Short mmCIF file of C-alpha atoms in Angstrom, two decimals:
data_model
loop_
_atom_site.label_atom_id
_atom_site.label_comp_id
_atom_site.label_asym_id
_atom_site.label_seq_id
_atom_site.Cartn_x
_atom_site.Cartn_y
_atom_site.Cartn_z
CA UNK A 1113 136.09 100.04 147.72
CA UNK A 1114 135.63 96.92 149.58
CA UNK A 1115 138.65 95.24 151.27
CA UNK A 1116 138.49 92.17 149.15
CA UNK A 1117 138.89 94.15 146.10
CA UNK A 1118 141.88 96.12 147.26
CA UNK A 1119 143.64 92.75 148.10
CA UNK A 1120 143.33 91.58 144.54
CA UNK A 1121 145.02 94.59 142.71
CA UNK A 1122 148.75 94.11 142.55
CA UNK A 1123 150.59 96.45 144.45
CA UNK A 1124 152.79 99.25 142.61
CA UNK A 1125 156.21 98.52 144.15
CA UNK A 1126 159.94 99.43 143.15
CA UNK A 1127 160.65 96.19 142.15
CA UNK A 1128 157.79 96.07 139.51
CA UNK A 1129 159.04 99.21 137.95
CA UNK A 1130 162.44 97.79 137.66
CA UNK A 1131 161.35 94.41 135.90
CA UNK A 1132 159.33 96.71 133.37
CA UNK A 1133 162.33 98.55 132.43
CA UNK A 1134 164.70 96.06 132.25
CA UNK A 1135 162.08 94.29 130.03
CA UNK A 1136 162.14 97.06 127.38
CA UNK A 1137 166.21 97.43 127.66
CA UNK A 1138 166.38 93.57 126.80
CA UNK A 1139 164.70 93.94 123.68
CA UNK A 1140 167.18 96.49 122.01
CA UNK A 1141 170.30 94.41 121.90
CA UNK A 1142 168.89 91.09 120.25
CA UNK A 1143 166.96 93.28 117.88
CA UNK A 1144 170.37 95.24 116.75
CA UNK A 1145 172.25 91.71 116.60
CA UNK A 1146 169.32 90.31 114.46
CA UNK A 1147 169.25 92.99 112.14
CA UNK A 1148 173.23 93.27 112.15
CA UNK A 1149 173.18 89.50 111.18
CA UNK A 1150 170.37 89.73 108.41
CA UNK A 1151 172.19 92.70 106.91
CA UNK A 1152 175.65 91.11 106.49
CA UNK A 1153 174.23 87.68 105.51
CA UNK A 1154 172.28 89.41 102.65
CA UNK A 1155 175.30 91.27 101.59
CA UNK A 1156 177.69 88.22 101.71
CA UNK A 1157 175.13 86.31 99.58
CA UNK A 1158 175.01 88.78 97.09
CA UNK A 1159 178.85 89.29 97.04
CA UNK A 1160 178.89 85.48 96.50
CA UNK A 1161 176.43 85.87 93.50
CA UNK A 1162 178.72 88.51 92.20
CA UNK A 1163 181.75 86.36 92.53
CA UNK A 1164 179.91 83.27 90.98
CA UNK A 1165 179.29 85.64 87.95
CA UNK A 1166 182.97 86.74 87.83
CA UNK A 1167 184.08 83.08 87.67
CA UNK A 1168 181.40 82.26 85.23
CA UNK A 1169 182.86 84.91 82.82
CA UNK A 1170 186.41 83.91 83.40
CA UNK A 1171 185.60 80.46 82.25
CA UNK A 1172 183.81 81.76 79.35
CA UNK A 1173 186.85 83.45 78.33
CA UNK A 1174 188.92 80.65 78.83
CA UNK A 1175 186.56 78.46 76.54
CA UNK A 1176 186.71 81.27 73.92
CA UNK A 1177 190.53 81.26 73.85
CA UNK A 1178 190.44 77.36 73.64
CA UNK A 1179 187.97 77.64 70.87
CA UNK A 1180 190.54 80.23 69.27
CA UNK A 1181 193.31 77.67 69.64
CA UNK A 1182 191.48 74.87 68.07
CA UNK A 1183 190.26 77.04 64.86
CA UNK A 1184 194.09 78.05 64.64
CA UNK A 1185 195.16 74.45 64.87
CA UNK A 1186 192.57 73.32 62.28
CA UNK A 1187 193.68 75.90 59.93
CA UNK A 1188 197.27 75.00 60.38
CA UNK A 1189 196.60 71.30 59.83
CA UNK A 1190 194.20 71.79 56.88
CA UNK A 1191 196.55 73.88 54.98
CA UNK A 1192 199.70 71.93 55.67
CA UNK A 1193 197.34 68.75 54.11
CA UNK A 1194 196.58 71.26 51.15
CA UNK A 1195 200.19 72.12 50.71
CA UNK A 1196 202.24 69.11 51.47
CA UNK A 1197 200.07 66.14 51.62
CA UNK A 1198 197.13 66.75 49.32
CA UNK A 1199 196.88 63.09 48.51
CA UNK A 1200 195.33 62.41 52.22
CA UNK A 1201 192.73 64.96 51.91
CA UNK A 1202 189.92 62.39 50.52
CA UNK A 1203 191.33 59.69 52.70
CA UNK A 1204 190.18 58.61 56.20
CA UNK A 1205 192.64 58.97 59.15
CA UNK A 1206 192.96 55.10 59.41
CA UNK A 1207 193.99 54.96 56.04
CA UNK A 1208 196.86 57.56 56.28
CA UNK A 1209 199.37 55.41 57.55
CA UNK A 1210 198.93 53.07 54.78
CA UNK A 1211 198.98 56.01 51.95
CA UNK A 1212 201.78 55.44 49.72
CA UNK A 1213 202.04 59.24 49.17
CA UNK A 1214 203.30 60.00 52.87
CA UNK A 1215 206.54 58.88 54.60
CA UNK A 1216 205.23 57.63 57.96
CA UNK A 1217 207.70 60.47 59.89
CA UNK A 1218 205.73 62.92 58.02
CA UNK A 1219 202.51 62.05 59.68
CA UNK A 1220 203.64 62.78 63.14
CA UNK A 1221 203.77 66.57 62.78
CA UNK A 1222 200.20 66.41 61.40
CA UNK A 1223 198.81 64.63 64.42
CA UNK A 1224 199.52 66.84 67.18
CA UNK A 1225 201.01 70.28 67.57
CA UNK A 1226 201.37 73.37 70.18
CA UNK A 1227 199.29 76.26 70.98
CA UNK A 1228 199.38 78.98 73.33
CA UNK A 1229 196.28 77.32 75.37
CA UNK A 1230 197.78 73.68 75.30
CA UNK A 1231 198.62 70.89 73.09
CA UNK A 1232 196.27 69.85 70.22
CA UNK A 1233 195.76 66.27 68.72
CA UNK A 1234 194.18 64.92 65.77
CA UNK A 1235 191.62 62.37 66.97
CA UNK A 1236 189.58 61.74 63.81
CA UNK A 1237 189.57 62.74 59.96
CA UNK A 1238 186.41 61.10 58.28
CA UNK A 1239 184.04 61.45 55.70
CA UNK A 1240 180.95 63.10 56.57
CA UNK A 1241 179.31 62.90 53.25
CA UNK A 1242 178.90 60.37 50.60
CA UNK A 1243 182.01 60.60 48.32
CA UNK A 1244 179.73 61.83 45.19
CA UNK A 1245 176.59 63.25 46.35
CA UNK A 1246 176.07 64.95 43.07
CA UNK A 1247 177.51 68.21 43.83
CA UNK A 1248 181.00 67.15 43.26
CA UNK A 1249 182.15 68.15 46.65
CA UNK A 1250 183.14 65.91 49.61
CA UNK A 1251 182.73 67.05 53.21
CA UNK A 1252 185.26 65.41 55.54
CA UNK A 1253 184.74 65.79 59.33
CA UNK A 1254 187.98 66.84 61.63
CA UNK A 1255 188.00 66.18 64.99
CA UNK A 1256 190.57 67.82 67.36
CA UNK A 1257 191.56 67.57 71.13
CA UNK A 1258 193.00 70.26 72.95
CA UNK A 1259 194.70 69.41 76.13
CA UNK A 1260 195.15 72.34 78.62
CA UNK A 1261 197.85 71.56 81.51
CA UNK A 1262 196.58 74.59 83.50
CA UNK A 1263 192.83 73.72 83.30
CA UNK A 1264 193.74 69.81 83.59
CA UNK A 1265 190.99 69.19 80.89
CA UNK A 1266 190.52 68.33 77.26
CA UNK A 1267 188.43 69.93 75.01
CA UNK A 1268 187.09 68.39 71.56
CA UNK A 1269 185.83 70.39 68.58
CA UNK A 1270 184.62 69.17 65.28
CA UNK A 1271 185.31 71.04 61.89
CA UNK A 1272 183.62 70.41 58.61
CA UNK A 1273 186.09 70.65 55.76
CA UNK A 1274 184.78 70.91 52.41
CA UNK A 1275 186.72 69.41 49.35
CA UNK A 1276 185.58 70.44 45.66
CA UNK A 1277 187.32 70.29 42.17
CA UNK A 1278 189.38 67.63 40.29
CA UNK A 1279 191.78 67.14 41.74
CA UNK A 1280 190.02 67.64 45.32
CA UNK A 1281 190.96 70.61 47.11
CA UNK A 1282 190.01 72.33 50.18
CA UNK A 1283 187.35 74.94 49.56
CA UNK A 1284 185.99 75.70 53.05
CA UNK A 1285 186.72 75.05 56.87
CA UNK A 1286 184.06 75.67 59.45
CA UNK A 1287 183.60 74.90 62.93
CA UNK A 1288 180.75 72.64 63.69
CA UNK A 1289 180.95 72.93 67.65
CA UNK A 1290 182.11 71.40 70.84
CA UNK A 1291 182.11 67.60 70.80
CA UNK A 1292 182.55 67.30 74.74
CA UNK A 1293 185.20 67.86 77.43
CA UNK A 1294 187.37 64.99 78.85
CA UNK B 766 172.07 99.67 132.21
CA UNK B 767 169.74 100.65 129.26
CA UNK B 768 172.07 103.36 128.40
CA UNK B 769 174.88 101.00 127.96
CA UNK B 770 172.75 98.56 126.03
CA UNK B 771 171.84 101.01 123.68
CA UNK B 772 175.32 102.02 123.04
CA UNK B 773 176.22 98.42 122.46
CA UNK B 774 173.44 97.96 119.84
CA UNK B 775 174.17 101.22 118.24
CA UNK B 776 177.73 100.21 118.09
CA UNK B 777 176.79 96.57 116.38
CA UNK B 778 174.22 98.49 114.08
CA UNK B 779 177.01 100.96 112.95
CA UNK B 780 179.64 98.23 112.30
CA UNK B 781 177.18 96.02 110.27
CA UNK B 782 176.45 98.87 108.61
CA UNK B 783 179.51 99.79 107.46
CA UNK B 784 180.51 96.35 106.69
CA UNK B 785 177.55 96.01 104.72
CA UNK B 786 178.01 99.41 102.79
CA UNK B 787 181.52 98.16 102.06
CA UNK B 788 180.32 94.89 100.74
CA UNK B 789 177.52 96.71 98.49
CA UNK B 790 180.30 98.95 97.26
CA UNK B 791 182.50 96.04 96.09
CA UNK B 792 179.53 94.29 94.72
CA UNK B 793 178.37 97.62 92.55
CA UNK B 794 182.03 97.88 91.36
CA UNK B 795 182.26 94.03 90.13
CA UNK B 796 178.80 94.12 88.77
CA UNK B 797 179.89 97.37 86.58
CA UNK B 798 183.10 95.31 85.81
CA UNK B 799 181.59 92.29 84.76
CA UNK B 800 179.01 93.90 82.59
CA UNK B 801 181.64 95.92 80.71
CA UNK B 802 183.80 92.57 80.58
CA UNK B 803 180.73 90.61 78.96
CA UNK B 804 180.05 93.69 76.56
CA UNK B 805 183.77 93.53 75.52
CA UNK B 806 183.67 89.85 74.94
CA UNK B 807 180.56 90.10 73.08
CA UNK B 808 182.07 92.93 70.89
CA UNK B 809 185.23 90.75 70.33
CA UNK B 810 182.99 87.66 69.42
CA UNK B 811 180.88 89.61 66.86
CA UNK B 812 183.98 91.18 65.29
CA UNK B 813 185.65 87.79 64.87
CA UNK B 814 182.07 86.36 63.52
CA UNK B 815 182.01 89.19 61.19
CA UNK B 816 185.59 88.53 59.86
CA UNK B 817 184.96 84.91 59.45
CA UNK B 818 181.71 85.96 57.54
CA UNK B 819 183.71 88.23 55.18
CA UNK B 820 186.54 85.74 54.66
CA UNK B 821 183.68 83.05 53.42
CA UNK B 822 181.86 85.67 51.33
CA UNK B 823 185.50 86.40 49.81
CA UNK B 824 185.97 82.76 49.12
CA UNK B 825 182.57 82.70 47.51
CA UNK B 826 182.68 85.84 45.28
CA UNK B 827 186.49 85.65 44.42
CA UNK B 828 187.64 82.24 44.82
CA UNK B 829 191.40 82.07 45.05
CA UNK B 830 193.34 85.50 45.50
CA UNK B 831 196.72 84.19 44.73
CA UNK B 832 198.77 80.83 44.53
CA UNK B 833 199.22 79.00 47.87
CA UNK B 834 202.24 80.15 49.57
CA UNK B 835 201.72 84.03 48.57
CA UNK B 836 197.94 84.26 49.41
CA UNK B 837 198.20 85.77 52.89
CA UNK B 838 199.45 89.33 51.80
CA UNK B 839 196.21 89.54 49.32
CA UNK B 840 194.21 88.32 52.33
CA UNK B 841 195.61 90.95 54.70
CA UNK B 842 194.91 93.51 52.27
CA UNK B 843 191.27 92.48 51.69
CA UNK B 844 190.73 92.46 55.34
CA UNK B 845 192.23 95.66 55.96
CA UNK B 846 190.08 97.44 53.51
CA UNK B 847 187.11 96.21 55.82
CA UNK B 848 187.18 98.53 58.85
CA UNK B 849 186.26 97.09 62.21
CA UNK B 850 182.54 96.56 62.90
CA UNK B 851 182.71 97.42 66.28
CA UNK B 852 184.89 99.59 68.86
CA UNK B 853 187.63 96.73 69.35
CA UNK B 854 191.05 97.34 68.81
CA UNK B 855 192.13 94.95 65.80
CA UNK B 856 195.65 94.16 64.88
CA UNK B 857 196.58 92.34 61.51
CA UNK B 858 199.69 90.54 60.91
CA UNK B 859 201.10 87.94 58.53
CA UNK B 860 203.03 84.71 59.41
CA UNK B 861 204.78 84.62 56.28
CA UNK B 862 206.42 80.98 56.92
CA UNK B 863 203.02 79.32 57.33
CA UNK B 864 201.29 81.76 54.91
CA UNK B 865 198.82 82.76 57.30
CA UNK B 866 197.07 85.75 58.58
CA UNK B 867 196.90 86.27 62.44
CA UNK B 868 193.97 88.14 63.83
CA UNK B 869 194.46 89.73 67.20
CA UNK B 870 191.50 91.52 68.79
CA UNK B 871 191.43 93.48 72.22
CA UNK B 872 188.77 95.13 73.84
CA UNK B 873 189.12 98.84 75.40
CA UNK B 874 191.81 98.54 78.30
CA UNK B 875 193.14 95.51 76.57
CA UNK B 876 191.27 93.16 79.58
CA UNK B 877 190.34 90.75 77.14
CA UNK B 878 191.53 89.35 73.84
CA UNK B 879 191.06 87.02 71.09
CA UNK B 880 193.58 85.51 68.88
CA UNK B 881 193.16 83.46 65.84
CA UNK B 882 195.15 82.25 62.69
CA UNK B 883 193.61 81.89 59.32
CA UNK B 884 195.31 80.19 56.51
CA UNK B 885 193.91 80.99 53.10
CA UNK B 886 194.82 77.61 52.00
CA UNK B 887 191.93 76.17 54.41
CA UNK B 888 189.21 78.53 53.15
CA UNK B 889 189.62 78.04 49.44
CA UNK B 890 191.15 81.35 49.04
CA UNK B 891 194.52 80.15 47.08
CA UNK B 892 195.21 77.99 44.41
CA UNK B 893 197.29 74.84 45.40
CA UNK B 894 200.38 74.02 43.43
CA UNK B 895 198.63 71.02 41.91
CA UNK B 896 195.84 72.89 40.08
CA UNK B 897 197.83 75.59 38.90
CA UNK B 898 198.53 75.60 35.23
CA UNK B 899 201.81 74.03 34.09
CA UNK B 900 204.02 75.95 31.90
CA UNK B 901 204.80 74.27 28.61
CA UNK B 902 208.20 72.95 28.73
CA UNK B 903 210.35 73.56 25.67
CA UNK B 904 210.78 69.61 25.70
CA UNK B 905 207.29 69.13 25.40
CA UNK B 906 207.34 71.14 22.05
CA UNK B 907 210.40 70.09 20.81
#
């Protein structure tokens, strides 16, 4: 081997071996840290998704309990109208105050009440169909609001109340749906 | 040095593996619980829907069960004759001062519950006093 070729080859010294070993050794710890972080992050993100699902379920349950309270309140109100103040059934809410058949103090219990989920309030009682649409029935739309102090929100739901017969009496009450959250 | 680094890496991996395993176990448990709760909530909703459907069917087919003020017991009897469609626990009770029927449904373990009050007067299931035939008074004949 010529002298110039021997001079180009790097010499295999003890320093070179130590550098190679330290390069291999330095690879293990960052890899372990990276894999661990990835493992933990993926587990935490899945856990967050599960928690979100639980919160969603709890919110749905609250909404269903609010719906139950509003349906019960609607039944209570309509039954009370039917029993004690049937003359108000075909009249819209703005005419109730001027109705001769009810004293003003008696209107107060009709406009609000208490439920396990909060306080309900009567917002609207208006005709949803023309007075005489050929079927002899009249449909009134009832709008109630439930204020929940725990959730600090108010939910509104609408109901269809069907009146039929002569004189008009309540023949059906159905939940139409939500009318917003305040 | 290499042995020490390997040991530290193994310790980190073991710790993160154990923590991750614990998180996964919690995740599995909460997923099972969520699925069970969702199923229970759906069963309660289905039972309520079935009860309301039978109330409306009753109003359409039979009309008034009794005079208003006395109709809730008859309604209770009609609903008791119909067994719950699902595996929910159903409790029917009378609110006599309101002439109303209270329906309480709960899932297994009572984790979820629903409660509604139905008035026969609001469903056309009773005859209002204004529509009842008046008894002829003796003065009218005399």
